[in-house]
mmCIF file of C-alpha atoms and ligand atoms in Angstrom:
data_model
loop_
_atom_site.group_PDB
_atom_site.id
_atom_site.type_symbol
_atom_site.label_atom_id
_atom_site.label_comp_id
_atom_site.label_asym_id
_atom_site.label_seq_id
_atom_site.Cartn_x
_atom_site.Cartn_y
_atom_site.Cartn_z
ATOM 1 C CA MET S 1 0.000 0.000 0.000
ATOM 2 C CA GLU S 2 1.347 3.418 -0.913
ATOM 3 C CA LYS S 3 1.772 5.623 2.138
ATOM 4 C CA THR S 4 -0.114 8.908 2.253
ATOM 5 C CA GLU S 5 1.594 12.007 3.653
ATOM 6 C CA GLU S 6 -0.603 11.656 6.726
ATOM 7 C CA ASN S 7 0.349 8.095 7.619
ATOM 8 C CA ARG S 8 4.008 8.719 6.786
ATOM 9 C CA LYS S 9 3.894 11.511 9.328
ATOM 10 C CA GLU S 10 2.161 9.287 11.845
ATOM 11 C CA SER S 11 4.617 6.435 11.459
ATOM 12 C CA GLY S 12 7.428 8.945 11.914
ATOM 13 C CA ASP S 13 9.362 7.945 8.823
ATOM 14 C CA PHE S 14 9.333 11.356 7.187
ATOM 15 C CA GLU S 15 12.770 11.578 5.584
ATOM 16 C CA GLU S 16 13.284 15.206 6.501
ATOM 17 C CA GLU S 17 12.211 14.573 10.064
ATOM 18 C CA LYS S 18 14.634 11.690 10.428
ATOM 19 C CA LYS S 19 17.452 13.785 9.040
ATOM 20 C CA GLY S 20 16.459 16.619 11.327
ATOM 21 C CA PHE S 21 16.540 14.527 14.467
ATOM 22 C CA ARG S 22 19.843 12.899 13.581
ATOM 23 C CA ASP S 23 21.799 16.122 13.788
ATOM 24 C CA GLY S 24 19.996 17.314 16.915
ATOM 25 C CA SER S 25 17.844 19.819 15.078
ATOM 26 C CA ILE S 26 14.106 19.858 15.343
ATOM 27 C CA CYS S 27 12.820 18.785 11.916
ATOM 28 C CA GLY S 28 15.754 20.582 10.314
ATOM 29 C CA TYR S 29 15.375 23.798 12.379
ATOM 30 C CA ASP S 30 17.668 24.764 15.182
ATOM 31 C CA SER S 31 14.880 25.640 17.632
ATOM 32 C CA LEU S 32 11.126 25.393 18.039
ATOM 33 C CA HIS S 33 10.932 29.164 17.623
ATOM 34 C CA HIS S 34 12.633 28.978 14.213
ATOM 35 C CA LEU S 35 10.494 26.037 13.152
ATOM 36 C CA LEU S 36 7.320 27.970 13.974
ATOM 37 C CA SER S 37 8.477 31.235 12.461
ATOM 38 C CA ALA S 38 9.425 29.493 9.202
ATOM 39 C CA ASN S 39 6.174 27.572 8.899
ATOM 40 C CA LEU S 40 3.455 29.904 10.195
ATOM 41 C CA GLN S 41 2.111 33.003 8.551
ATOM 42 C CA PRO S 42 3.510 36.083 10.323
ATOM 43 C CA HIS S 43 0.242 37.059 12.057
ATOM 44 C CA ILE S 44 -0.306 33.478 13.248
ATOM 45 C CA PHE S 45 3.300 33.199 14.418
ATOM 46 C CA GLN S 46 2.880 36.437 16.381
ATOM 47 C CA GLU S 47 -0.181 35.076 18.154
ATOM 48 C CA VAL S 48 1.448 31.701 18.842
ATOM 49 C CA SER S 49 4.528 33.481 20.247
ATOM 50 C CA ARG S 50 2.344 35.637 22.489
ATOM 51 C CA VAL S 51 0.877 32.510 24.059
ATOM 52 C CA LEU S 52 4.092 30.455 24.127
ATOM 53 C CA LEU S 53 6.539 33.136 25.256
ATOM 54 C CA GLY S 54 4.250 35.637 26.955
ATOM 55 C CA PHE S 55 4.439 39.411 26.807
ATOM 56 C CA ASN S 56 6.675 41.713 28.829
ATOM 57 C CA ARG S 57 4.778 44.906 29.688
ATOM 58 C CA GLY S 58 2.234 44.225 26.931
ATOM 59 C CA LYS S 59 4.597 43.384 24.112
ATOM 60 C CA ALA S 60 6.995 40.783 22.761
ATOM 61 C CA LEU S 61 10.557 41.014 24.076
ATOM 62 C CA GLU S 62 12.695 43.381 22.070
ATOM 63 C CA ARG S 63 15.896 42.115 20.529
ATOM 64 C CA ILE S 64 18.990 44.136 21.373
ATOM 65 C CA VAL S 65 21.790 45.007 19.018
ATOM 66 C CA LEU S 66 25.195 43.722 20.073
ATOM 67 C CA PRO S 67 28.595 45.136 19.152
ATOM 68 C CA GLU S 68 30.012 44.029 15.825
ATOM 69 C CA SER S 69 32.926 42.317 17.609
ATOM 70 C CA ALA S 70 30.497 39.944 19.374
ATOM 71 C CA ASN S 71 28.728 39.126 16.101
ATOM 72 C CA ALA S 72 32.088 38.528 14.434
ATOM 73 C CA LEU S 73 33.070 36.024 17.152
ATOM 74 C CA SER S 74 29.765 34.212 16.690
ATOM 75 C CA SER S 75 30.311 33.910 12.910
ATOM 76 C CA GLU S 76 33.941 32.930 13.220
ATOM 77 C CA HIS S 77 33.342 30.272 15.885
ATOM 78 C CA ASP S 78 29.904 29.221 14.659
ATOM 79 C CA PHE S 79 27.869 29.747 17.814
ATOM 80 C CA ASP S 80 24.302 30.920 18.208
ATOM 81 C CA LEU S 81 24.128 34.470 19.577
ATOM 82 C CA GLN S 82 20.834 36.046 20.582
ATOM 83 C CA ALA S 83 20.018 39.054 22.740
ATOM 84 C CA PHE S 84 16.800 40.423 24.237
ATOM 85 C CA SER S 85 15.585 42.918 26.800
ATOM 86 C CA PHE S 86 13.117 42.502 29.686
ATOM 87 C CA SER S 87 11.853 45.874 30.885
ATOM 88 C CA ALA S 88 9.969 46.988 33.993
ATOM 89 C CA ASP S 89 7.633 49.887 34.699
ATOM 90 C CA LYS S 90 9.262 53.171 35.576
ATOM 91 C CA GLU S 91 8.997 53.796 39.316
ATOM 92 C CA PHE S 92 8.756 57.119 41.155
ATOM 93 C CA LEU S 93 11.068 56.265 44.034
ATOM 94 C CA ARG S 94 13.577 53.801 42.601
ATOM 95 C CA GLU S 95 15.914 54.099 39.660
ATOM 96 C CA PRO S 96 15.788 51.205 37.137
ATOM 97 C CA ARG S 97 18.224 48.386 38.006
ATOM 98 C CA VAL S 98 19.147 47.020 34.615
ATOM 99 C CA VAL S 99 21.709 44.234 34.477
ATOM 100 C CA ARG S 100 22.948 42.358 31.433
ATOM 101 C CA VAL S 101 22.945 38.611 31.911
ATOM 102 C CA GLY S 102 24.538 35.929 29.711
ATOM 103 C CA LEU S 103 24.101 32.155 29.482
ATOM 104 C CA ILE S 104 26.543 29.879 27.652
ATOM 105 C CA GLN S 105 25.756 26.399 26.323
ATOM 106 C CA ASN S 106 28.374 24.266 24.635
ATOM 107 C CA SER S 107 29.362 20.811 23.479
ATOM 108 C CA ILE S 108 32.623 19.196 24.523
ATOM 109 C CA SER S 109 35.582 19.671 22.255
ATOM 110 C CA LEU S 110 37.614 16.454 22.015
ATOM 111 C CA PRO S 111 36.454 12.825 22.025
ATOM 112 C CA THR S 112 36.131 11.340 25.512
ATOM 113 C CA THR S 113 39.018 8.992 24.636
ATOM 114 C CA ALA S 114 41.523 11.877 24.509
ATOM 115 C CA PRO S 115 43.869 12.430 27.492
ATOM 116 C CA PHE S 116 41.890 14.123 30.284
ATOM 117 C CA LEU S 117 44.024 17.247 30.475
ATOM 118 C CA ASP S 118 43.734 17.745 26.705
ATOM 119 C CA GLN S 119 39.938 17.369 26.956
ATOM 120 C CA LYS S 120 39.715 19.976 29.697
ATOM 121 C CA ARG S 121 42.060 22.470 28.046
ATOM 122 C CA ALA S 122 40.217 22.051 24.728
ATOM 123 C CA ILE S 123 36.976 23.035 26.462
ATOM 124 C CA PHE S 124 38.762 26.144 27.832
ATOM 125 C CA GLN S 125 39.773 27.052 24.270
ATOM 126 C CA LYS S 126 36.257 26.437 22.982
ATOM 127 C CA LEU S 127 34.671 28.570 25.692
ATOM 128 C CA LYS S 128 37.070 31.475 25.419
ATOM 129 C CA PRO S 129 35.490 33.118 22.320
ATOM 130 C CA LEU S 130 32.013 32.742 23.828
ATOM 131 C CA ILE S 131 33.130 34.418 27.055
ATOM 132 C CA ASP S 132 34.960 37.052 25.000
ATOM 133 C CA ALA S 133 31.706 37.728 23.117
ATOM 134 C CA ALA S 134 29.899 38.112 26.448
ATOM 135 C CA GLY S 135 32.648 40.485 27.628
ATOM 136 C CA ALA S 136 32.527 42.491 24.394
ATOM 137 C CA SER S 137 28.735 42.769 24.819
ATOM 138 C CA GLY S 138 29.053 44.207 28.320
ATOM 139 C CA VAL S 139 27.532 41.205 30.103
ATOM 140 C CA ASN S 140 27.503 41.791 33.874
ATOM 141 C CA ILE S 141 26.649 38.288 35.080
ATOM 142 C CA LEU S 142 27.465 35.164 33.083
ATOM 143 C CA CYS S 143 26.577 31.560 33.886
ATOM 144 C CA LEU S 144 28.182 28.456 32.359
ATOM 145 C CA GLN S 145 26.615 24.995 32.101
ATOM 146 C CA GLU S 146 26.744 22.228 34.708
ATOM 147 C CA ALA S 147 30.213 20.616 35.083
ATOM 148 C CA TRP S 148 31.348 22.631 32.081
ATOM 149 C CA MET S 149 35.012 21.553 32.379
ATOM 150 C CA MET S 150 34.466 17.883 31.513
ATOM 151 C CA PRO S 151 32.295 15.449 29.587
ATOM 152 C CA PHE S 152 29.157 14.512 31.521
ATOM 153 C CA ALA S 153 30.557 11.042 32.213
ATOM 154 C CA PHE S 154 28.299 10.231 35.163
ATOM 155 C CA CYS S 155 26.281 7.794 33.069
ATOM 156 C CA THR S 156 29.235 5.388 32.967
ATOM 157 C CA ARG S 157 29.700 4.797 36.725
ATOM 158 C CA GLU S 158 33.406 4.450 35.998
ATOM 159 C CA LYS S 159 35.471 6.006 38.739
ATOM 160 C CA ARG S 160 38.272 7.217 36.522
ATOM 161 C CA TRP S 161 36.195 10.293 35.588
ATOM 162 C CA CYS S 162 36.627 11.480 39.201
ATOM 163 C CA GLU S 163 40.055 12.647 38.081
ATOM 164 C CA PHE S 164 38.350 15.681 36.548
ATOM 165 C CA ALA S 165 37.307 16.927 40.009
ATOM 166 C CA GLU S 166 39.171 20.040 41.151
ATOM 167 C CA PRO S 167 39.371 22.139 44.300
ATOM 168 C CA VAL S 168 37.223 25.267 44.230
ATOM 169 C CA ASP S 169 40.324 27.343 43.475
ATOM 170 C CA GLY S 170 41.678 24.899 40.860
ATOM 171 C CA GLU S 171 42.654 25.328 37.233
ATOM 172 C CA SER S 172 39.127 25.784 35.855
ATOM 173 C CA THR S 173 38.306 28.451 38.420
ATOM 174 C CA GLN S 174 41.569 30.243 37.657
ATOM 175 C CA PHE S 175 40.749 30.240 33.938
ATOM 176 C CA VAL S 176 37.370 31.837 34.657
ATOM 177 C CA GLN S 177 38.740 34.256 37.275
ATOM 178 C CA GLU S 178 41.045 35.849 34.745
ATOM 179 C CA LEU S 179 38.163 36.490 32.344
ATOM 180 C CA ALA S 180 35.908 37.771 35.139
ATOM 181 C CA ARG S 181 38.616 40.298 36.067
ATOM 182 C CA LYS S 182 39.225 41.252 32.445
ATOM 183 C CA TYR S 183 35.560 41.899 31.700
ATOM 184 C CA ASN S 184 34.469 43.166 35.136
ATOM 185 C CA MET S 185 31.935 40.346 35.047
ATOM 186 C CA VAL S 186 30.458 38.053 37.687
ATOM 187 C CA ILE S 187 30.815 34.458 36.436
ATOM 188 C CA VAL S 188 28.975 31.422 37.788
ATOM 189 C CA SER S 189 31.240 28.455 37.128
ATOM 190 C CA PRO S 190 29.722 25.004 37.782
ATOM 191 C CA ILE S 191 32.462 22.393 38.205
ATOM 192 C CA LEU S 192 33.060 18.934 39.610
ATOM 193 C CA GLU S 193 34.570 19.821 42.991
ATOM 194 C CA ARG S 194 37.087 17.850 45.016
ATOM 195 C CA ASP S 195 37.157 18.968 48.651
ATOM 196 C CA VAL S 196 40.742 18.116 49.564
ATOM 197 C CA ASN S 197 40.300 19.297 53.147
ATOM 198 C CA HIS S 198 37.464 16.849 53.787
ATOM 199 C CA GLY S 199 38.741 13.455 52.699
ATOM 200 C CA GLU S 200 38.714 14.288 48.976
ATOM 201 C CA THR S 201 34.912 14.370 48.992
ATOM 202 C CA ILE S 202 33.464 15.056 45.552
ATOM 203 C CA TRP S 203 30.630 17.503 44.986
ATOM 204 C CA ASN S 204 28.769 19.015 42.062
ATOM 205 C CA THR S 205 29.445 22.674 42.775
ATOM 206 C CA ALA S 206 28.882 26.123 41.333
ATOM 207 C CA VAL S 207 31.710 28.561 42.128
ATOM 208 C CA ILE S 208 30.610 32.192 42.169
ATOM 209 C CA ILE S 209 33.348 34.508 40.955
ATOM 210 C CA GLY S 210 33.000 38.221 41.575
ATOM 211 C CA ASN S 211 33.656 40.946 39.008
ATOM 212 C CA HIS S 212 37.133 41.537 40.494
ATOM 213 C CA GLY S 213 38.034 37.908 39.828
ATOM 214 C CA ASN S 214 37.578 36.994 43.503
ATOM 215 C CA ILE S 215 35.794 33.868 44.694
ATOM 216 C CA ILE S 216 32.610 35.036 46.447
ATOM 217 C CA GLY S 217 31.525 31.551 47.472
ATOM 218 C CA LYS S 218 30.187 28.224 46.295
ATOM 219 C CA HIS S 219 26.974 26.263 46.224
ATOM 220 C CA ARG S 220 26.735 22.480 46.062
ATOM 221 C CA LYS S 221 23.957 20.700 44.147
ATOM 222 C CA ASN S 222 21.170 19.842 46.573
ATOM 223 C CA HIS S 223 19.254 17.152 44.713
ATOM 224 C CA ILE S 224 21.108 14.318 42.975
ATOM 225 C CA PRO S 225 19.282 12.426 40.215
ATOM 226 C CA ARG S 226 18.755 8.696 40.118
ATOM 227 C CA VAL S 227 16.862 8.598 36.851
ATOM 228 C CA GLY S 228 17.682 6.966 33.510
ATOM 229 C CA ASP S 229 21.413 7.109 32.866
ATOM 230 C CA PHE S 230 21.924 9.957 35.347
ATOM 231 C CA ASN S 231 23.948 7.801 37.730
ATOM 232 C CA GLU S 232 25.320 10.856 39.501
ATOM 233 C CA SER S 233 24.909 9.453 43.012
ATOM 234 C CA THR S 234 27.835 7.131 42.208
ATOM 235 C CA TYR S 235 30.085 10.188 42.126
ATOM 236 C CA TYR S 236 28.996 12.875 44.574
ATOM 237 C CA MET S 237 26.872 13.572 47.587
ATOM 238 C CA GLU S 238 23.812 15.722 48.237
ATOM 239 C CA GLY S 239 25.025 19.288 48.804
ATOM 240 C CA ASN S 240 25.605 20.716 52.279
ATOM 241 C CA THR S 241 25.529 24.427 51.504
ATOM 242 C CA GLY S 242 21.793 25.109 51.949
ATOM 243 C CA HIS S 243 20.257 27.739 49.693
ATOM 244 C CA PRO S 244 22.715 30.627 49.638
ATOM 245 C CA VAL S 245 22.062 33.855 47.800
ATOM 246 C CA PHE S 246 25.178 35.719 46.668
ATOM 247 C CA GLU S 247 25.029 39.495 46.784
ATOM 248 C CA THR S 248 27.131 40.587 43.814
ATOM 249 C CA ALA S 249 27.924 43.995 42.349
ATOM 250 C CA TYR S 250 25.019 43.486 39.948
ATOM 251 C CA GLY S 251 22.301 41.839 42.011
ATOM 252 C CA LYS S 252 21.414 38.950 44.279
ATOM 253 C CA ILE S 253 21.891 35.613 42.574
ATOM 254 C CA ALA S 254 21.487 31.944 43.437
ATOM 255 C CA ILE S 255 22.195 28.661 41.697
ATOM 256 C CA ASN S 256 19.768 25.747 41.458
ATOM 257 C CA ILE S 257 21.843 23.040 39.810
ATOM 258 C CA CYS S 258 20.095 20.879 37.182
ATOM 259 C CA TYR S 259 17.858 18.223 38.805
ATOM 260 C CA GLY S 260 17.021 20.704 41.578
ATOM 261 C CA ARG S 261 14.646 22.298 39.075
ATOM 262 C CA HIS S 262 12.159 19.475 39.655
ATOM 263 C CA HIS S 263 11.883 20.478 43.327
ATOM 264 C CA PRO S 264 9.581 23.459 43.912
ATOM 265 C CA LEU S 265 10.770 23.846 47.524
ATOM 266 C CA ASN S 266 14.336 24.207 46.299
ATOM 267 C CA TRP S 267 13.264 27.107 44.076
ATOM 268 C CA LEU S 268 11.221 28.530 46.957
ATOM 269 C CA ALA S 269 14.172 28.470 49.354
ATOM 270 C CA PHE S 270 16.342 30.584 47.032
ATOM 271 C CA GLY S 271 13.441 33.017 46.763
ATOM 272 C CA LEU S 272 12.985 33.183 50.548
ATOM 273 C CA ASN S 273 16.658 34.136 50.827
ATOM 274 C CA GLY S 274 16.037 37.042 48.470
ATOM 275 C CA ALA S 275 17.341 35.884 45.083
ATOM 276 C CA GLU S 276 16.615 38.174 42.143
ATOM 277 C CA ILE S 277 18.108 35.872 39.515
ATOM 278 C CA VAL S 278 18.394 32.098 39.890
ATOM 279 C CA PHE S 279 20.566 30.190 37.430
ATOM 280 C CA ASN S 280 19.828 26.580 36.553
ATOM 281 C CA PRO S 281 22.959 25.135 34.950
ATOM 282 C CA SER S 282 21.955 21.737 33.596
ATOM 283 C CA ALA S 283 22.839 18.656 31.598
ATOM 284 C CA THR S 284 19.759 16.871 30.362
ATOM 285 C CA VAL S 285 18.645 14.865 27.353
ATOM 286 C CA GLY S 286 15.668 15.043 25.028
ATOM 287 C CA GLU S 287 14.088 11.684 25.632
ATOM 288 C CA LEU S 288 13.999 12.262 29.368
ATOM 289 C CA SER S 289 13.071 15.875 29.986
ATOM 290 C CA GLU S 290 12.436 18.022 26.921
ATOM 291 C CA PRO S 291 8.701 18.560 27.545
ATOM 292 C CA MET S 292 9.503 19.647 31.121
ATOM 293 C CA TRP S 293 12.292 22.034 30.114
ATOM 294 C CA PRO S 294 10.208 25.043 28.996
ATOM 295 C CA ILE S 295 7.839 24.730 31.976
ATOM 296 C CA GLU S 296 9.655 24.179 35.256
ATOM 297 C CA ALA S 297 12.064 27.126 35.304
ATOM 298 C CA ARG S 298 9.457 29.456 33.921
ATOM 299 C CA ASN S 299 7.007 28.377 36.559
ATOM 300 C CA ALA S 300 9.658 28.986 39.236
ATOM 301 C CA ALA S 301 10.238 32.509 37.908
ATOM 302 C CA ILE S 302 6.513 33.221 38.143
ATOM 303 C CA ALA S 303 5.917 31.586 41.527
ATOM 304 C CA ASN S 304 8.936 33.192 43.201
ATOM 305 C CA SER S 305 8.978 36.587 41.446
ATOM 306 C CA TYR S 306 12.559 36.322 40.208
ATOM 307 C CA PHE S 307 14.362 35.838 36.897
ATOM 308 C CA VAL S 308 15.627 32.389 35.938
ATOM 309 C CA GLY S 309 18.447 31.524 33.535
ATOM 310 C CA SER S 310 18.219 27.923 32.269
ATOM 311 C CA ILE S 311 21.263 26.407 30.594
ATOM 312 C CA ASN S 312 21.643 22.991 29.016
ATOM 313 C CA ARG S 313 24.597 21.260 27.363
ATOM 314 C CA VAL S 314 24.686 20.557 23.647
ATOM 315 C CA GLY S 315 25.521 17.458 21.632
ATOM 316 C CA THR S 316 25.993 13.739 22.101
ATOM 317 C CA GLU S 317 28.944 12.574 24.193
ATOM 318 C CA ILE S 318 30.134 9.068 23.364
ATOM 319 C CA PHE S 319 32.044 7.122 26.016
ATOM 320 C CA PRO S 320 34.634 4.417 25.428
ATOM 321 C CA ASN S 321 32.896 1.550 27.254
ATOM 322 C CA PRO S 322 29.255 0.469 26.974
ATOM 323 C CA PHE S 323 27.129 0.752 30.133
ATOM 324 C CA THR S 324 23.627 -0.064 31.328
ATOM 325 C CA SER S 325 21.561 1.600 34.051
ATOM 326 C CA GLY S 326 19.501 -1.294 35.323
ATOM 327 C CA ASP S 327 16.484 -0.152 33.322
ATOM 328 C CA GLY S 328 16.377 -3.062 30.910
ATOM 329 C CA LYS S 329 17.716 -1.036 27.997
ATOM 330 C CA PRO S 330 20.459 -2.636 25.883
ATOM 331 C CA GLN S 331 23.964 -1.475 26.707
ATOM 332 C CA HIS S 332 24.934 1.798 25.069
ATOM 333 C CA THR S 333 27.760 4.351 25.046
ATOM 334 C CA ASP S 334 25.982 7.705 25.338
ATOM 335 C CA PHE S 335 23.293 9.539 27.305
ATOM 336 C CA GLY S 336 21.446 10.612 24.169
ATOM 337 C CA HIS S 337 21.355 14.151 22.819
ATOM 338 C CA PHE S 338 21.861 17.111 25.165
ATOM 339 C CA TYR S 339 19.380 19.469 23.552
ATOM 340 C CA GLY S 340 20.748 22.901 24.491
ATOM 341 C CA SER S 341 17.689 25.204 24.285
ATOM 342 C CA SER S 342 18.935 27.537 27.016
ATOM 343 C CA TYR S 343 16.557 30.394 27.802
ATOM 344 C CA LEU S 344 15.663 33.109 30.297
ATOM 345 C CA SER S 345 12.354 33.589 32.077
ATOM 346 C CA ALA S 346 10.975 36.568 33.957
ATOM 347 C CA PRO S 347 8.623 36.920 36.920
ATOM 348 C CA ASP S 348 5.905 38.337 34.648
ATOM 349 C CA ALA S 349 5.702 34.970 32.771
ATOM 350 C CA SER S 350 7.508 36.226 29.698
ATOM 351 C CA CYS S 351 10.525 34.348 28.403
ATOM 352 C CA THR S 352 13.051 34.505 25.602
ATOM 353 C CA PRO S 353 13.088 32.107 22.681
ATOM 354 C CA SER S 354 15.571 29.291 23.284
ATOM 355 C CA LEU S 355 19.067 28.993 21.929
ATOM 356 C CA SER S 356 19.792 26.314 19.363
ATOM 357 C CA ARG S 357 19.065 22.666 20.032
ATOM 358 C CA TYR S 358 22.420 21.555 18.667
ATOM 359 C CA LYS S 359 24.838 24.477 18.428
ATOM 360 C CA ASP S 360 26.993 26.176 21.051
ATOM 361 C CA GLY S 361 25.435 29.456 22.046
ATOM 362 C CA LEU S 362 25.437 32.645 24.055
ATOM 363 C CA LEU S 363 22.109 34.108 25.131
ATOM 364 C CA ILE S 364 22.194 37.657 26.438
ATOM 365 C CA SER S 365 19.442 39.656 28.042
ATOM 366 C CA ASP S 366 19.035 42.950 29.773
ATOM 367 C CA MET S 367 16.707 42.714 32.733
ATOM 368 C CA ASP S 368 15.415 45.422 35.015
ATOM 369 C CA LEU S 369 15.480 43.774 38.445
ATOM 370 C CA ASN S 370 12.761 46.192 39.608
ATOM 371 C CA LEU S 371 10.392 43.805 37.835
ATOM 372 C CA CYS S 372 10.749 41.318 40.730
ATOM 373 C CA ARG S 373 9.185 43.622 43.317
ATOM 374 C CA GLN S 374 6.642 44.958 40.832
ATOM 375 C CA LEU S 375 5.367 41.415 40.301
ATOM 376 C CA LYS S 376 5.324 40.749 44.053
ATOM 377 C CA ASP S 377 3.168 43.851 44.479
ATOM 378 C CA LYS S 378 0.906 42.870 41.592
ATOM 379 C CA TRP S 379 0.282 39.190 42.328
ATOM 380 C CA GLY S 380 1.176 39.022 46.029
ATOM 381 C CA PHE S 381 2.362 35.421 45.838
ATOM 382 C CA SER S 382 4.749 35.734 48.780
ATOM 383 C CA MET S 383 2.191 37.653 50.877
ATOM 384 C CA THR S 384 -0.495 35.053 50.285
ATOM 385 C CA ALA S 385 1.771 32.028 50.560
ATOM 386 C CA ARG S 386 0.522 30.860 54.018
ATOM 387 C CA TYR S 387 3.901 29.398 54.894
ATOM 388 C CA GLU S 388 2.691 28.549 58.414
ATOM 389 C CA LEU S 389 0.290 25.956 56.971
ATOM 390 C CA TYR S 390 3.167 24.240 55.244
ATOM 391 C CA GLU S 391 5.457 24.509 58.240
ATOM 392 C CA GLU S 392 2.864 22.561 60.215
ATOM 393 C CA LEU S 393 2.336 19.982 57.487
ATOM 394 C CA LEU S 394 6.041 19.441 56.797
ATOM 395 C CA GLY S 395 6.782 19.312 60.534
ATOM 396 C CA SER S 396 4.309 16.486 61.065
ATOM 397 C CA TYR S 397 5.172 14.749 57.786
ATOM 398 C CA LEU S 398 8.757 14.371 58.956
ATOM 399 C CA LYS S 399 7.673 12.543 62.131
ATOM 400 C CA PRO S 400 7.592 8.711 62.027
ATOM 401 C CA ASN S 401 3.946 8.635 63.178
ATOM 402 C CA PHE S 402 2.706 10.874 60.338
ATOM 403 C CA LYS S 403 -0.692 9.928 58.917
ATOM 404 C CA PRO S 404 -1.771 11.528 55.609
ATOM 405 C CA GLN S 405 -4.802 13.827 56.042
ATOM 406 C CA VAL S 406 -7.345 11.913 53.963
ATOM 407 C CA ILE S 407 -11.072 12.207 54.546
ATOM 408 C CA SER S 408 -12.798 9.189 53.024
ATOM 409 C CA ASP S 409 -16.315 9.252 51.747
ATOM 410 C CA PRO S 410 -18.251 7.143 54.328
ATOM 411 C CA LEU S 411 -20.179 5.743 51.374
ATOM 412 C CA LEU S 412 -17.044 4.857 49.432
ATOM 413 C CA HIS S 413 -17.802 1.136 49.436
ATOM 414 C CA LYS S 414 -21.561 1.405 49.065
ATOM 415 C CA LYS S 415 -22.737 -0.447 45.974
ATOM 416 C CA SER S 416 -24.591 1.801 43.514
ATOM 417 C CA THR S 417 -28.162 0.614 42.929
HETATM 418 N N1 URP C 501 22.347 16.705 35.557
HETATM 419 C C1 URP C 501 21.199 16.314 36.059
HETATM 420 O O1 URP C 501 20.916 16.494 37.224
HETATM 421 N N2 URP C 501 20.365 15.703 35.185
HETATM 422 C C2 URP C 501 19.188 15.014 35.576
HETATM 423 C C3 URP C 501 18.201 14.931 34.497
HETATM 424 C C4 URP C 501 17.195 16.032 34.550
HETATM 425 O O2 URP C 501 16.937 16.564 35.627
HETATM 426 O O3 URP C 501 16.653 16.348 33.521
#
């Protein structure tokens, strides 16, 4: 039987689609936004974007023009470069507090079979032009992806990848410190940390580097995944740094590392400590989490009246030895495709389009931090939160004799006549 266009689509064997998915694109486009804009009539695309991305103060986010030197770096090194602006209402008593924020997503540089030091140094070289582009664009606060200085080898369970772990003031931090100093930029640098003073304990840590190149502090990943191939609990422990907010020259920031984005209380805690921007440096793959990706961080931005920067790795990382994860799947040598798609969300429910699904990228946005308080005043989520109800519930839930509060219908088992 000859296949109609409809049933070819349904069976998923559309040639273009297959080609598209192979290279990490979405049906040949580098993001959902580009797919929609290329295939919808302009007025329909505008309406779809309004619903999907929201409006900031009644209109779509404006794109900002970056210096020619930043555009030249993006062409020369073939990375996606996009820039937007979130605005806030003008206030009578406060000046605007506009900061320029950057997010970087990238693939690794050398095969995972290369000597470890070469792999790490090659990532430094790959990142340098992206950080230079952020510097040339006047970015104030920049965040890199989770464990940016190594392949995301935690699927393998092999212990040799622990060699990548470094002290907080190690080589990767020093590389970033120099650029932070050069560009007067705060840089959030998520690394695999080795705590040499505490029995060589390994952590998944974000190091916060101030705009003078100083180390302001660190935060360790609170929630460690045990899902699919994310065998991270083999390598490091649940963080012990709480929910710190770092007061930087450009605003109060916090870091919710990857899997922590599935935990609403984790987001809440950073908000309670006064965060204005929360970064979510991540490493996640399409099959597992792509439908969740555009929702969770954006919801956190709305619920907690702060900005969120979501960053995901790019590409497929192939490891030398096959592994399984006890889920019945045949042995394999990669996690699947890290789908990039980094984006920024605002407390007013607006968000930027995402970066590419398969290319390295730098996403830049201006944001007026006054928007956080304006949204608190408008929606009153923190005022109406009734935290005392939850304190009581959580307090009793944590006791061994906790009984769930369930009121059963006394007629539950009555047979209907
Ligand atoms: N890196 C990490 O925590 N990944 C877990 C998978 C996910 O949360 O999507």
